[in-house]
Coordinates of C-alpha atoms in Angstrom, one line a residue:
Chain A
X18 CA 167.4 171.0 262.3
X19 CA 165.1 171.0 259.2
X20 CA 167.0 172.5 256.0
X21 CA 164.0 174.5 254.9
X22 CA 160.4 175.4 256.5
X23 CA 157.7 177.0 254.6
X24 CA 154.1 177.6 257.0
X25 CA 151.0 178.7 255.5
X26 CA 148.4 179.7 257.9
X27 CA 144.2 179.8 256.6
X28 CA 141.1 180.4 258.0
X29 CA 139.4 176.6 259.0
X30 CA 137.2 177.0 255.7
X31 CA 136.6 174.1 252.7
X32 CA 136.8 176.8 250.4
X33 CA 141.1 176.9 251.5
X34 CA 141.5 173.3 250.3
X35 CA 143.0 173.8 247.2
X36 CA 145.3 176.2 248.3
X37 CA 146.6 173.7 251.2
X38 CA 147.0 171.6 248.2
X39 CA 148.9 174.1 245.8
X40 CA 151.0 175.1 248.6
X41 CA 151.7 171.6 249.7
X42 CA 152.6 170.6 246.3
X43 CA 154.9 173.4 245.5
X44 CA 157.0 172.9 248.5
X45 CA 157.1 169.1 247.8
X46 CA 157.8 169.2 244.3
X47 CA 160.6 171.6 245.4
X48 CA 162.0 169.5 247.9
X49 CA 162.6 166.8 245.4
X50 CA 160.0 164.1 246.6
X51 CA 159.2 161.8 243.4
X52 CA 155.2 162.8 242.0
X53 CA 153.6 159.8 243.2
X54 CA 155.0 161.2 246.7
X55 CA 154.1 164.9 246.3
X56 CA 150.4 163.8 245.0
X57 CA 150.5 161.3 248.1
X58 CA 151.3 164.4 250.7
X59 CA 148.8 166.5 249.3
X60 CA 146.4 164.6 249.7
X61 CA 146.6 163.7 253.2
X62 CA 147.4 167.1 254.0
X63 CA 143.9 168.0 252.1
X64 CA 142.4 164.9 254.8
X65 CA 144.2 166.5 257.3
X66 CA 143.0 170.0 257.0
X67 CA 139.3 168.9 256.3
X68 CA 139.1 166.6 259.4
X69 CA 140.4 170.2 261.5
X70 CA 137.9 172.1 259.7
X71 CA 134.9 169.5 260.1
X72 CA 135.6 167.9 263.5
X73 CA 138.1 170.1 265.6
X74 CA 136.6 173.4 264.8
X75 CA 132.5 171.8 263.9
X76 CA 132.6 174.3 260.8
X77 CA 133.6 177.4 261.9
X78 CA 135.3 179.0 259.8
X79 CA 136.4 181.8 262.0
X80 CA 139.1 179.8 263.3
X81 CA 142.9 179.3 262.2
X82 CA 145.3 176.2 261.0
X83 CA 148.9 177.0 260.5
X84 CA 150.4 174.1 258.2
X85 CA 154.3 174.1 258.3
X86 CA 157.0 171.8 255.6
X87 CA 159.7 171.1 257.0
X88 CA 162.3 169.1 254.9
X89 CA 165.3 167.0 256.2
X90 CA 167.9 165.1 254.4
X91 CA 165.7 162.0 254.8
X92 CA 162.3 162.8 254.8
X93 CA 159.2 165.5 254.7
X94 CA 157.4 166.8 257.5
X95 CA 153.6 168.3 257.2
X96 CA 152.8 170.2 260.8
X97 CA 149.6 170.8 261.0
X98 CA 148.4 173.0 264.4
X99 CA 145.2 174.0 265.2
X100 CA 143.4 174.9 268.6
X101 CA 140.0 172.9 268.1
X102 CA 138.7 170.3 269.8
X103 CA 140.6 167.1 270.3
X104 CA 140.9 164.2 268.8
X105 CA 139.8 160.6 270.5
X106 CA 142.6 158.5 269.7
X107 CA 141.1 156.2 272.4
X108 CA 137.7 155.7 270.3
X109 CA 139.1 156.0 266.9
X110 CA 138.4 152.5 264.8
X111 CA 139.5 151.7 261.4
X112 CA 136.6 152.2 259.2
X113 CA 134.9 149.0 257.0
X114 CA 133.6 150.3 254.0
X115 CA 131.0 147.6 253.2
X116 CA 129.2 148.5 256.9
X117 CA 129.5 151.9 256.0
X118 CA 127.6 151.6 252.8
X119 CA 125.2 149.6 254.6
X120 CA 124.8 152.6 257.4
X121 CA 124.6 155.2 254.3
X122 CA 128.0 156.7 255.9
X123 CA 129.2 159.7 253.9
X124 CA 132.9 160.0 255.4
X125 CA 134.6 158.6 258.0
X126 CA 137.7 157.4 255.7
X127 CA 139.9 160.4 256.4
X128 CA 142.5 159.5 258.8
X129 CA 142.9 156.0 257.4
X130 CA 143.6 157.6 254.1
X131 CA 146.3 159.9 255.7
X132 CA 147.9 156.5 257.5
X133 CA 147.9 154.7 254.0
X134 CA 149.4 158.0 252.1
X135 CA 152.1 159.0 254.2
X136 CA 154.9 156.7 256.2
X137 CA 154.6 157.5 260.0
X138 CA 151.3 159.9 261.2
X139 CA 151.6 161.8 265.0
X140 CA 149.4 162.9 266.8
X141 CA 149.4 165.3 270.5
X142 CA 147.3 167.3 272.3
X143 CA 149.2 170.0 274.0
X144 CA 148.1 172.8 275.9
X145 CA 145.0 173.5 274.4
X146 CA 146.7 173.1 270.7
X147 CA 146.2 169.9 268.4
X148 CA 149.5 169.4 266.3
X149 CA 149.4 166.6 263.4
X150 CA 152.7 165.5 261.7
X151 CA 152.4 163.7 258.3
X152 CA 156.0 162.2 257.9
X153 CA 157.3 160.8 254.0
X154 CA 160.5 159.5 254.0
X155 CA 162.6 160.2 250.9
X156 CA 163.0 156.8 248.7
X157 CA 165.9 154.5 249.8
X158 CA 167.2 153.7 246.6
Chain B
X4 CA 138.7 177.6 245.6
X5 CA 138.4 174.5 243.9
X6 CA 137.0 173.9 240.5
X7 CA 134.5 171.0 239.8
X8 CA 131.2 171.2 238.2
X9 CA 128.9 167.9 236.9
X10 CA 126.8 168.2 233.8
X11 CA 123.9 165.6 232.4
X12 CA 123.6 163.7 229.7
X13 CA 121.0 161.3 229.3
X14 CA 121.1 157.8 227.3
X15 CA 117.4 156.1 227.7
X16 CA 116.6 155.6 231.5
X17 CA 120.6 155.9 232.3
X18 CA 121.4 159.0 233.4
X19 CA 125.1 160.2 232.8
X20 CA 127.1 162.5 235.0
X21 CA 130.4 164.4 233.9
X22 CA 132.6 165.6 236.4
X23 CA 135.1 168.0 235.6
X24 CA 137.5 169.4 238.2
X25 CA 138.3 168.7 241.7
X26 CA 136.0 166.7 244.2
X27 CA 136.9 167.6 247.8
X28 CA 134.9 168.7 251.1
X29 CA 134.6 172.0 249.3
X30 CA 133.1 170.5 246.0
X31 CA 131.5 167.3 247.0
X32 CA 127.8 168.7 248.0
X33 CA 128.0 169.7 244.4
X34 CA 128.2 166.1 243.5
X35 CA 125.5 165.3 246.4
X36 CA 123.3 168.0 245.0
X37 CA 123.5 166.3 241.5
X38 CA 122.5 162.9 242.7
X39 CA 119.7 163.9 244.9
X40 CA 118.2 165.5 241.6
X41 CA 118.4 162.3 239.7
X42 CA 116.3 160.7 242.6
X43 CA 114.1 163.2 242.4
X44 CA 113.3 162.6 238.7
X45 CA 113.6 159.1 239.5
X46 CA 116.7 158.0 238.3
X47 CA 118.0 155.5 240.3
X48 CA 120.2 154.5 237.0
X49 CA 123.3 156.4 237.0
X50 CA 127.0 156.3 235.5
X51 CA 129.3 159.1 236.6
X52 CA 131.9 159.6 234.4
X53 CA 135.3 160.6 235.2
X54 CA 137.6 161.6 232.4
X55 CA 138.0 165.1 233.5
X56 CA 138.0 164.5 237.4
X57 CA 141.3 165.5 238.6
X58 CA 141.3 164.9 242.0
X59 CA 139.2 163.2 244.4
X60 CA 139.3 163.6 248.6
X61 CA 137.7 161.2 251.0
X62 CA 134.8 163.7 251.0
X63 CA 134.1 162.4 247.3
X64 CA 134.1 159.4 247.9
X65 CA 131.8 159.8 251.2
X66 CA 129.3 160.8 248.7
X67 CA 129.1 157.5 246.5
X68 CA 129.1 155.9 249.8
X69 CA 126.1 157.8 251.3
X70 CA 124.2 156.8 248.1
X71 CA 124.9 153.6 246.6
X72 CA 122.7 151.3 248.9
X73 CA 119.7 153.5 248.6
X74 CA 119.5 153.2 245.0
X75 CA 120.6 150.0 244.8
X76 CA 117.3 148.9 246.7
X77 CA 115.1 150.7 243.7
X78 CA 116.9 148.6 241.2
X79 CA 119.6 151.1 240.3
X80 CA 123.1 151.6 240.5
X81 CA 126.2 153.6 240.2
X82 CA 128.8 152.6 237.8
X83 CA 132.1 155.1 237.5
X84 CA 133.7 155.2 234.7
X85 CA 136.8 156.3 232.3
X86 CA 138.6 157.4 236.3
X87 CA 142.1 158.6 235.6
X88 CA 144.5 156.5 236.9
X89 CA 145.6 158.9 239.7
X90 CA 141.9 159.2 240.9
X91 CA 141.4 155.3 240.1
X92 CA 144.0 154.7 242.6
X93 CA 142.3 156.7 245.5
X94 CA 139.2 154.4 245.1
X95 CA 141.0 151.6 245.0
X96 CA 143.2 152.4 248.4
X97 CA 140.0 152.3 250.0
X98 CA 138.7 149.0 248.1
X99 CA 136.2 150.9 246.4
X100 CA 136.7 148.3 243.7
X101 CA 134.9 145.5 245.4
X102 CA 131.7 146.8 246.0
X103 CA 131.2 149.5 243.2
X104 CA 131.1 148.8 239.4
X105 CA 134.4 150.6 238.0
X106 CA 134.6 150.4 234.5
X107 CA 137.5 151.3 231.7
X108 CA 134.7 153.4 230.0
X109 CA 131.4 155.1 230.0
X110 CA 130.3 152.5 227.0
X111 CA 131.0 149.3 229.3
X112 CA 129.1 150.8 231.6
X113 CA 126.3 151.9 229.7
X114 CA 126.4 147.6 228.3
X115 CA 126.0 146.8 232.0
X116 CA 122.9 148.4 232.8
X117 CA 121.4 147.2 229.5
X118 CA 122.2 143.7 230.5
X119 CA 120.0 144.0 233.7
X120 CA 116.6 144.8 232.4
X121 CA 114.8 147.9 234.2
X122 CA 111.6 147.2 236.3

């Protein structure tokens, strides 16, 4: 059982971003994460939400994400559901930044960033619903 | 919605871009629209500086990405400058650091271009 859980739902639009952020940020700060952490979860939970709003739902912002914190004794949980297309874990590769200058690339970074920000990223398809979980563990020490 | 906006400044054929604000998927066409006017006037020498960037996504970054090549093959360049270190550090996660010119300030950067001699 989580000890809190805050969800914030938004129409799949760029223009939401910075209140993904705000709201991540509030609820992070809140549940005592240090500030390196909280500006780590935002962050991927901005990747998160862009990657939904660019690839599972192609730009359309008529569509929904529901983003859920979850805190436990040990760690932060980001939730992230949608109902867009899937993602091809099967195809994905890690991106090489000198090829992708090379090939003019614009993006492609944003699920490597999430994997480098947070400790442990899920992913499942499930009945027609994508559902991320971006997972920081609180420090050790 | 996020704030960002980029302003010009010019120092001889250098052309210097402030950011201010936030650069994510939202802002970053801004950043794109900016750069696609210096080509247009044909500046292909360009230092963006980032004192008041607060935050940067992967869609920022995309954009330096999309460009740097392009104008690197009509002698140019992009050198970023005065990054805070909490935006520094996103570009360096990615190993930005190795193929773009990152300097401490918008000076050392401008001493860079003037030690490669325009066409």
């Amino acid at each position: 059982m989580s000890i809190t859980e805050h969800s914030l739902v938004i129409r799949s639009t760029t223009k939401n971003l910075d209140r993904v952020r705000n709201f991540v940020g509030r609820h992070a700060t809140a549940a005592s994460l240090s500030p390196s952490d909280v500006e780590n979860v935002k962050m991927a939970v901005d990747e998160a939400c862009a990657n939904v709003i660019e690839h599972a739902y192609a730009n359309e912002s008529d569509h929904v994400i529901e983003i859920t914190i979850l805190t436990f004794e040990d760690r932060l949980v980001v939730r992230l559901r949608d109902k867009g297309r899937k993602f091809d874990q099967e195809t994905y590769q890690e991106p090489d930044l000198a090829s992708f200058v090379r090939q003019k690339k614009s993006g492609g970074f944003g699920v490597h960033l999430m994997r480098k920000l947070m400790d442990e990223v899920e992913y499942r398809h499930l009945d027609g619903q994508n559902e991320t979980l971006l997972i920081k563990y609180r420090d050790a020490s | 919605m996020s704030e960002f906006s980029v302003s010009y400044r010019a120092s001889g054929d250098v052309r210097i871009l402030d950011l201010n604000g936030e650069l994510d998927a939202h802002t970053a066409s801004e950043l794109e629209s900016a750069i696609e006017k210096c080509k247009e006037e044909d500046t292909v020498r360009i230092i963006v500086n980032g004192k008041h960037l607060v935050y940067i996504s992967s869609a920022g970054l995309g954009v330096f990405m999309a460009f740097i090549e392009e104008l690197r093959e009509r002698g140019g360049d992009i050198k970023i400058a005065a990054l805070r270190p909490k935006v520094y550090n996103v570009f360096d996660l990615l190993g930005f650091p190795m193929l773009f010119d990152i300097t401490d300030t918008e000076e050392e950067a401008v001493t860079r271009f003037s030690e490669t001699t325009s066409d």
